[in-house]
Tab-separated table of C-alpha atoms and ligand atoms in Angstrom:
chain	number	residue	atom	x	y	z
A	143	MET	CA	0.023	6.078	-17.060
A	144	ILE	CA	-1.073	9.155	-15.149
A	145	ARG	CA	-1.996	8.386	-11.571
A	146	ILE	CA	-4.799	10.582	-10.295
A	147	PRO	CA	-4.441	10.956	-6.543
A	148	LYS	CA	-7.449	10.016	-4.453
A	149	PRO	CA	-9.192	12.992	-2.912
A	150	TRP	CA	-7.674	12.316	0.497
A	151	GLN	CA	-4.176	11.864	-0.840
A	152	LEU	CA	-3.262	15.507	-0.800
A	153	LYS	CA	0.143	17.011	-0.811
A	154	GLU	CA	1.829	17.770	2.478
A	155	ASN	CA	1.422	21.521	2.025
A	156	GLN	CA	-2.360	21.133	1.749
A	157	THR	CA	-2.702	19.569	5.164
A	158	THR	CA	-2.486	20.366	8.859
A	159	PRO	CA	1.222	20.736	9.562
A	160	GLU	CA	2.424	17.642	11.348
A	161	ARG	CA	4.348	19.850	13.767
A	162	LEU	CA	1.051	21.200	15.134
A	163	TYR	CA	-0.295	17.709	15.308
A	164	LEU	CA	2.646	16.315	17.211
A	165	ASN	CA	2.616	19.247	19.526
A	166	ARG	CA	-1.010	18.585	20.382
A	167	ARG	CA	-0.304	14.902	20.898
A	168	HIS	CA	2.477	15.762	23.214
A	169	ILE	CA	0.311	18.044	25.304
A	170	ILE	CA	-2.483	15.521	25.516
A	171	GLY	CA	-0.258	12.492	25.883
A	172	GLY	CA	1.883	13.857	28.689
A	173	LEU	CA	3.998	11.289	30.450
A	174	GLY	CA	2.192	8.290	28.984
A	175	LEU	CA	3.624	9.185	25.600
A	176	THR	CA	7.218	8.728	26.611
A	177	ALA	CA	6.647	5.409	28.324
A	178	GLY	CA	4.567	4.151	25.422
A	179	LEU	CA	7.071	5.135	22.784
A	180	ALA	CA	9.744	3.140	24.538
A	181	ALA	CA	7.472	0.116	24.745
A	182	GLY	CA	6.502	0.482	21.093
A	183	ALA	CA	10.066	0.460	19.887
A	184	ALA	CA	10.364	-3.104	21.096
A	185	LEU	CA	7.353	-4.219	19.064
A	186	ALA	CA	7.142	-5.116	15.395
A	187	LYS	CA	8.568	-2.734	12.832
A	188	THR	CA	5.878	-0.907	10.883
A	189	LYS	CA	5.894	1.216	7.767
A	190	PRO	CA	7.510	4.505	8.684
A	191	GLN	CA	4.761	6.915	9.610
A	192	SER	CA	5.786	9.399	6.931
A	193	THR	CA	4.971	6.994	4.042
A	194	ARG	CA	1.274	7.172	4.899
A	195	LYS	CA	-0.490	10.018	3.142
A	196	ALA	CA	-1.583	12.959	5.269
A	197	LEU	CA	-5.309	13.710	5.360
A	198	VAL	CA	-7.190	16.962	5.548
A	199	PHE	CA	-9.962	16.855	8.129
A	200	LYS	CA	-12.057	18.922	10.476
A	201	LYS	CA	-11.683	18.678	14.215
A	202	SER	CA	-14.805	17.487	15.970
A	203	GLY	CA	-16.237	17.692	19.441
A	204	TYR	CA	-15.872	13.923	19.808
A	205	THR	CA	-12.991	13.610	22.162
A	206	ILE	CA	-12.037	12.178	25.525
A	207	ALA	CA	-9.736	13.606	28.133
A	208	ASP	CA	-7.483	10.543	28.460
A	209	PRO	CA	-4.028	10.536	26.858
A	210	LEU	CA	-3.813	9.265	23.303
A	211	THR	CA	-2.175	5.888	22.822
A	212	PRO	CA	1.192	6.462	21.132
A	213	GLU	CA	0.850	5.967	17.401
A	214	ASN	CA	3.510	3.305	17.121
A	215	LEU	CA	1.577	1.126	19.577
A	216	VAL	CA	-1.689	1.698	17.718
A	217	THR	CA	-0.029	0.476	14.534
A	218	SER	CA	2.019	-2.421	15.904
A	219	TYR	CA	-0.233	-4.119	18.478
A	220	ASN	CA	-3.160	-5.308	16.383
A	221	ASN	CA	-5.840	-7.896	15.862
A	222	PHE	CA	-6.328	-8.669	12.183
A	223	TYR	CA	-6.557	-12.450	11.962
A	224	GLU	CA	-6.404	-12.418	8.161
A	225	PHE	CA	-2.678	-11.780	8.682
A	226	GLY	CA	-2.086	-14.049	11.683
A	227	THR	CA	-3.234	-14.352	15.266
A	228	ASP	CA	-0.197	-12.807	16.941
A	229	LYS	CA	-0.476	-9.131	17.904
A	230	SER	CA	2.648	-8.379	15.876
A	231	ASP	CA	1.575	-10.313	12.727
A	232	PRO	CA	-0.611	-7.622	11.100
A	233	ALA	CA	2.201	-5.039	11.175
A	234	LYS	CA	4.604	-7.609	9.727
A	235	TYR	CA	2.395	-9.046	6.998
A	236	ALA	CA	-0.465	-6.672	6.107
A	237	HIS	CA	1.683	-4.766	3.590
A	238	SER	CA	0.730	-7.499	1.092
A	239	LEU	CA	-2.871	-6.259	1.022
A	240	ILE	CA	-3.566	-4.251	-2.137
A	241	THR	CA	-5.788	-1.319	-1.152
A	242	ASP	CA	-5.813	0.638	-4.398
A	243	PRO	CA	-8.054	0.304	-6.363
A	244	TRP	CA	-10.744	-0.515	-3.780
A	245	THR	CA	-14.374	-1.258	-4.574
A	246	ILE	CA	-17.284	-1.595	-2.188
A	247	THR	CA	-20.287	-3.680	-3.172
A	248	VAL	CA	-23.669	-2.657	-1.798
A	249	GLU	CA	-26.477	-5.222	-1.781
A	250	GLY	CA	-29.912	-5.852	-0.328
A	251	GLU	CA	-32.761	-3.690	0.880
A	252	ALA	CA	-31.853	-0.327	-0.601
A	253	ALA	CA	-32.788	1.738	-3.652
A	254	LYS	CA	-29.178	2.182	-4.755
A	255	THR	CA	-27.057	-0.952	-4.879
A	256	GLY	CA	-24.037	-1.967	-6.958
A	257	LYS	CA	-20.285	-1.459	-6.949
A	258	PHE	CA	-18.754	1.812	-5.865
A	259	ALA	CA	-15.173	3.042	-5.980
A	260	ILE	CA	-14.096	4.105	-2.505
A	261	GLU	CA	-13.273	7.618	-3.717
A	262	ASP	CA	-16.890	8.029	-4.822
A	263	LEU	CA	-18.200	7.014	-1.403
A	264	ILE	CA	-15.886	8.843	0.974
A	265	ARG	CA	-15.610	12.509	0.179
A	266	GLN	CA	-12.487	14.207	1.374
A	267	ASP	CA	-14.323	17.385	2.364
A	268	GLU	CA	-16.427	15.376	4.825
A	269	LEU	CA	-13.524	13.951	6.824
A	270	GLU	CA	-13.442	14.687	10.527
A	271	GLU	CA	-11.366	13.529	13.459
A	272	ARG	CA	-12.922	11.728	16.406
A	273	ILE	CA	-11.049	10.515	19.440
A	274	TYR	CA	-12.574	7.265	20.634
A	275	ARG	CA	-11.393	4.551	22.975
A	276	LEU	CA	-11.135	1.079	21.426
A	277	ARG	CA	-11.877	-1.489	24.149
A	278	CYS	CA	-10.903	-5.007	23.095
A	279	VAL	CA	-12.817	-7.974	24.512
A	280	GLU	CA	-9.416	-9.375	25.516
A	281	GLY	CA	-9.197	-6.723	28.245
A	282	TRP	CA	-7.011	-3.958	26.834
A	283	SER	CA	-7.841	-0.536	25.444
A	284	MET	CA	-6.353	2.289	23.388
A	285	VAL	CA	-7.366	5.898	22.772
A	286	ILE	CA	-7.104	6.661	19.076
A	287	PRO	CA	-7.606	9.814	16.989
A	288	TRP	CA	-9.554	8.364	14.057
A	289	VAL	CA	-10.232	10.246	10.816
A	290	GLY	CA	-13.320	9.388	8.806
A	291	VAL	CA	-17.027	9.977	8.353
A	292	PRO	CA	-20.105	8.886	10.302
A	293	LEU	CA	-21.388	5.615	8.820
A	294	ARG	CA	-24.934	7.046	8.704
A	295	LYS	CA	-23.901	9.614	6.080
A	296	ILE	CA	-22.640	6.881	3.772
A	297	LEU	CA	-25.543	4.477	4.377
A	298	ALA	CA	-28.128	7.186	3.705
A	299	ARG	CA	-26.772	7.613	0.173
A	300	PHE	CA	-27.940	4.095	-0.719
A	301	GLU	CA	-31.490	4.898	0.427
A	302	PRO	CA	-32.187	1.795	2.511
A	303	ASN	CA	-35.878	0.826	2.447
A	304	SER	CA	-38.166	0.038	5.381
A	305	LYS	CA	-37.291	-3.680	5.225
A	306	ALA	CA	-33.646	-2.919	6.029
A	307	LYS	CA	-33.419	-3.831	9.718
A	308	TYR	CA	-29.730	-4.815	9.856
A	309	VAL	CA	-26.482	-4.034	8.107
A	310	GLN	CA	-23.842	-6.654	7.454
A	311	LEU	CA	-20.267	-5.641	6.663
A	312	VAL	CA	-17.750	-7.951	5.021
A	313	THR	CA	-13.945	-7.835	4.952
A	314	LYS	CA	-11.941	-8.503	1.822
A	315	PHE	CA	-11.021	-12.164	1.407
A	316	GLU	CA	-8.026	-12.679	-0.842
A	317	PRO	CA	-5.813	-15.560	0.346
A	318	SER	CA	-2.966	-14.552	-1.975
A	319	GLN	CA	-2.738	-11.227	-0.118
A	320	MET	CA	-3.793	-12.389	3.354
A	321	ARG	CA	-1.550	-15.150	4.591
A	322	GLY	CA	-3.588	-15.776	7.751
A	323	THR	CA	-6.622	-16.908	5.750
A	324	ARG	CA	-4.746	-20.046	4.706
A	325	TRP	CA	-5.709	-21.394	8.119
A	326	PRO	CA	-9.346	-21.864	9.168
A	327	VAL	CA	-8.962	-19.730	12.289
A	328	LEU	CA	-12.286	-18.060	11.474
A	329	ASP	CA	-14.899	-18.784	8.825
A	330	TRP	CA	-13.602	-16.359	6.151
A	331	PRO	CA	-14.465	-13.770	5.054
A	332	TYR	CA	-14.697	-11.866	8.359
A	333	VAL	CA	-18.244	-10.561	8.757
A	334	GLU	CA	-19.867	-8.244	11.244
A	335	GLY	CA	-23.313	-6.775	11.674
A	336	LEU	CA	-25.243	-4.003	13.359
A	337	ARG	CA	-28.916	-3.352	13.872
A	338	MET	CA	-30.002	-0.502	11.598
A	339	ASP	CA	-30.427	1.970	14.476
A	340	GLU	CA	-26.933	1.117	15.756
A	341	ALA	CA	-25.499	1.579	12.276
A	342	MET	CA	-27.281	4.917	11.842
A	343	HIS	CA	-26.259	6.191	15.285
A	344	ASP	CA	-24.188	9.334	15.114
A	345	LEU	CA	-21.268	7.766	17.032
A	346	THR	CA	-20.796	4.928	14.518
A	347	PHE	CA	-17.835	5.874	12.379
A	348	LEU	CA	-16.162	4.702	9.177
A	349	ALA	CA	-12.462	5.439	9.487
A	350	THR	CA	-10.077	6.009	6.605
A	351	GLY	CA	-7.254	7.275	8.786
A	352	LEU	CA	-5.698	7.632	12.193
A	353	TYR	CA	-3.314	10.134	13.669
A	354	GLY	CA	-3.975	12.463	10.744
A	355	ARG	CA	-2.786	10.029	8.089
A	356	GLU	CA	-4.442	7.320	6.021
A	357	LEU	CA	-4.920	4.008	7.822
A	358	PRO	CA	-2.015	1.611	7.806
A	359	ASN	CA	-3.041	-1.773	6.384
A	360	GLN	CA	-2.760	-3.450	9.788
A	361	ASN	CA	-5.449	-1.105	11.140
A	362	GLY	CA	-7.890	-1.934	8.340
A	363	ALA	CA	-6.982	0.186	5.306
A	364	PRO	CA	-8.552	1.638	3.377
A	365	LEU	CA	-11.834	1.624	5.318
A	366	ARG	CA	-12.816	0.181	8.706
A	367	LEU	CA	-15.643	0.527	11.134
A	368	VAL	CA	-15.306	2.054	14.601
A	369	VAL	CA	-18.211	1.486	17.011
A	370	PRO	CA	-16.989	3.064	20.238
A	371	TRP	CA	-19.533	1.576	22.666
A	372	LYS	CA	-18.908	-1.989	21.490
A	373	TYR	CA	-15.981	-4.349	21.915
A	374	GLY	CA	-13.253	-3.857	19.328
A	375	PHE	CA	-14.123	-6.936	17.325
A	376	LYS	CA	-17.311	-5.253	16.033
A	377	SER	CA	-14.986	-2.733	14.348
A	378	ILE	CA	-14.475	-4.682	11.131
A	379	LYS	CA	-11.488	-3.849	8.934
A	380	SER	CA	-10.842	-3.500	5.189
A	381	ILE	CA	-14.528	-3.489	4.248
A	382	VAL	CA	-15.530	-4.563	0.726
A	383	LYS	CA	-19.233	-5.218	1.134
A	384	ILE	CA	-22.251	-3.609	2.801
A	385	LYS	CA	-25.529	-5.555	2.833
A	386	PHE	CA	-28.891	-4.226	4.022
A	387	LEU	CA	-30.808	-7.153	5.486
A	388	LYS	CA	-34.247	-7.985	6.837
A	389	ARG	CA	-32.892	-10.446	9.381
A	390	GLN	CA	-30.093	-10.394	11.932
A	391	PRO	CA	-26.928	-11.697	10.258
A	392	THR	CA	-24.405	-13.943	11.966
A	393	THR	CA	-20.985	-12.559	12.739
A	394	SER	CA	-17.550	-14.181	12.556
A	395	TRP	CA	-17.004	-14.330	16.311
A	396	GLU	CA	-20.526	-15.553	17.032
A	397	LYS	CA	-19.971	-18.353	14.520
A	398	SER	CA	-16.611	-19.257	15.969
A	399	ALA	CA	-17.574	-19.216	19.676
A	400	PRO	CA	-21.307	-18.634	20.225
A	401	ARG	CA	-21.023	-19.097	23.992
A	402	GLU	CA	-18.421	-16.331	24.221
A	403	TYR	CA	-19.445	-13.727	21.650
A	404	GLY	CA	-22.937	-12.445	20.912
A	405	PHE	CA	-24.324	-10.174	18.220
A	406	TYR	CA	-24.565	-7.109	20.460
A	407	SER	CA	-21.186	-7.128	22.231
A	408	ASN	CA	-21.702	-3.829	24.027
A	409	VAL	CA	-18.852	-3.017	26.400
A	410	ASN	CA	-20.210	-4.129	29.752
A	411	PRO	CA	-18.107	-4.495	32.902
A	412	ASN	CA	-21.044	-6.275	34.567
A	413	VAL	CA	-21.138	-9.188	32.132
A	414	ASP	CA	-18.048	-11.361	32.349
A	415	HIS	CA	-16.621	-13.116	29.355
A	416	PRO	CA	-17.102	-16.846	30.134
A	417	ARG	CA	-13.350	-17.133	30.674
A	418	TRP	CA	-12.437	-13.809	32.284
A	419	SER	CA	-13.779	-10.703	34.006
A	420	GLN	CA	-14.568	-7.587	31.960
A	421	SER	CA	-14.501	-5.192	34.915
A	422	THR	CA	-11.117	-3.575	34.227
A	423	GLU	CA	-8.841	-3.042	31.239
A	424	ARG	CA	-5.129	-2.645	30.582
A	425	VAL	CA	-4.388	0.758	29.046
A	426	ILE	CA	-1.933	0.092	26.242
A	427	GLY	CA	0.958	2.516	26.515
A	428	GLY	CA	-0.474	4.012	29.691
A	429	GLY	CA	1.423	4.504	32.923
A	430	SER	CA	4.519	2.482	33.486
A	431	PHE	CA	4.512	-0.694	31.439
A	432	THR	CA	5.792	-2.898	34.216
A	433	SER	CA	3.474	-1.547	36.865
A	434	LEU	CA	-0.072	-2.253	37.944
A	435	PHE	CA	-1.048	1.350	37.363
A	436	ASN	CA	-1.923	1.082	33.710
A	437	ARG	CA	-5.340	-0.380	34.459
A	438	ARG	CA	-8.659	1.413	34.470
A	439	GLU	CA	-12.195	0.453	35.367
A	440	THR	CA	-14.155	-0.500	32.282
A	441	GLU	CA	-17.191	1.712	31.790
A	442	VAL	CA	-20.662	0.601	30.758
A	443	PHE	CA	-20.991	1.185	26.992
A	444	ASN	CA	-17.339	2.286	27.123
A	445	GLY	CA	-18.496	5.600	28.604
A	446	TYR	CA	-21.153	6.354	25.951
A	447	GLY	CA	-24.181	5.212	27.967
A	448	ASP	CA	-25.869	8.619	27.807
A	449	ALA	CA	-25.828	8.468	24.033
A	450	VAL	CA	-26.607	4.801	23.372
A	451	ALA	CA	-28.356	3.143	26.354
A	452	GLU	CA	-31.661	4.176	24.780
A	453	LEU	CA	-31.024	1.804	21.848
A	454	TYR	CA	-31.260	-1.186	24.186
A	455	ARG	CA	-34.152	-0.142	26.391
A	456	GLY	CA	-36.163	-3.182	27.455
A	457	MET	CA	-33.474	-5.649	26.369
A	458	ASP	CA	-31.786	-7.991	28.814
A	459	LEU	CA	-28.141	-7.215	28.091
A	460	LYS	CA	-26.987	-10.271	30.041
A	461	ARG	CA	-28.752	-12.443	27.483
A	462	ASN	CA	-28.076	-10.123	24.545
A	463	TYR	CA	-24.353	-9.792	25.133
B	300	MTE	N1	-11.473	-7.075	11.369
B	300	MTE	C1	-11.050	-8.102	10.621
B	300	MTE	N2	-11.347	-8.150	9.328
B	300	MTE	N3	-10.282	-9.115	11.151
B	300	MTE	C2	-9.972	-9.146	12.473
B	300	MTE	O1	-9.304	-10.092	12.923
B	300	MTE	N4	-10.170	-8.028	14.655
B	300	MTE	C3	-11.081	-7.231	15.477
B	300	MTE	C4	-11.335	-5.855	14.875
B	300	MTE	N5	-11.589	-5.952	13.443
B	300	MTE	C5	-10.418	-8.072	13.304
B	300	MTE	C6	-11.166	-7.027	12.697
B	300	MTE	C7	-10.593	-7.089	16.852
B	300	MTE	S1	-10.668	-8.483	17.835
B	300	MTE	C8	-10.155	-5.893	17.350
B	300	MTE	S2	-9.800	-5.715	19.009
B	300	MTE	C9	-9.954	-4.731	16.471
B	300	MTE	O2	-10.198	-5.026	15.104
B	300	MTE	C10	-8.510	-4.256	16.604
B	300	MTE	O3	-8.303	-3.091	15.861
B	300	MTE	P1	-6.834	-2.456	15.800
B	300	MTE	O4	-5.885	-3.558	15.408
B	300	MTE	O5	-6.910	-1.365	14.791
B	300	MTE	O6	-6.546	-1.950	17.187
């Protein structure tokens, strides 16, 4: 059988040399890199970085000045409950997820629906890198160089109609490949949703890679959402379904704890989680890992207020959390 490589699975010599990449990381990461690498070594073992295929992508203006979180922390300290609830479980167990072939089903209020092979949806020549902070509702954050495409570009291809007010995204549910789904920790499959204007916002990103290489399974291979102004749990992993809906869908975390997690989940230091404050966050891999210095003040909309506050004008964000 001849295996045809996916468009993004190019040979090493067709890509940005890793040397340049690492050099840039080093410059940006500064001292935080060294401390983080040491901390990461103590965490779960992950697939060696070199076994992930390198991607070709354009740089973009979407960046932040803060140091990048060292890659081995990004890929070993994860939330992906389909593989267990411990931070180290996804890196240990997500290798069992089969990501090739991968099909995405599109349903609902759109002219073009059906099943699509991932390589037909995500074009390699459209890939770009965006550096976004991922702020978890649990009170930690990471700065990650994602590679992917704006979600709006993909959604537009299905020609949603005027009744499409929301988008629901669904994670793969395959108990034989996802050991964590044997337990009813959440109501599987994992589902998330966005209002149509949130989904079509330029910042909303579908990632196929990080740190210049295809996503590791524990980070949501082969395709995951990244919504930088919302808490990390909105950033659903390993997406197999996109539904255009008339009405607001429920989401996994809303279903599991409606008092704690709402549909909107915008990063908001002024609205406490019922069990803890959201005013500061622990910077994973930042500063010295035993010190108090690796904390930062959480920003409204994770720092993207200028770009997204408009979407919520007139809404009471204490009620719509
Ligand atoms: N997607 C699925 N399918 N299952 C999950 O458990 N966890 C969410 C989100 N997406 C989760 C998910 C949470 S709580 C966070 S903080 C981010 O993924 C973590 O992403 P990372 O592991 O790539 O840092």
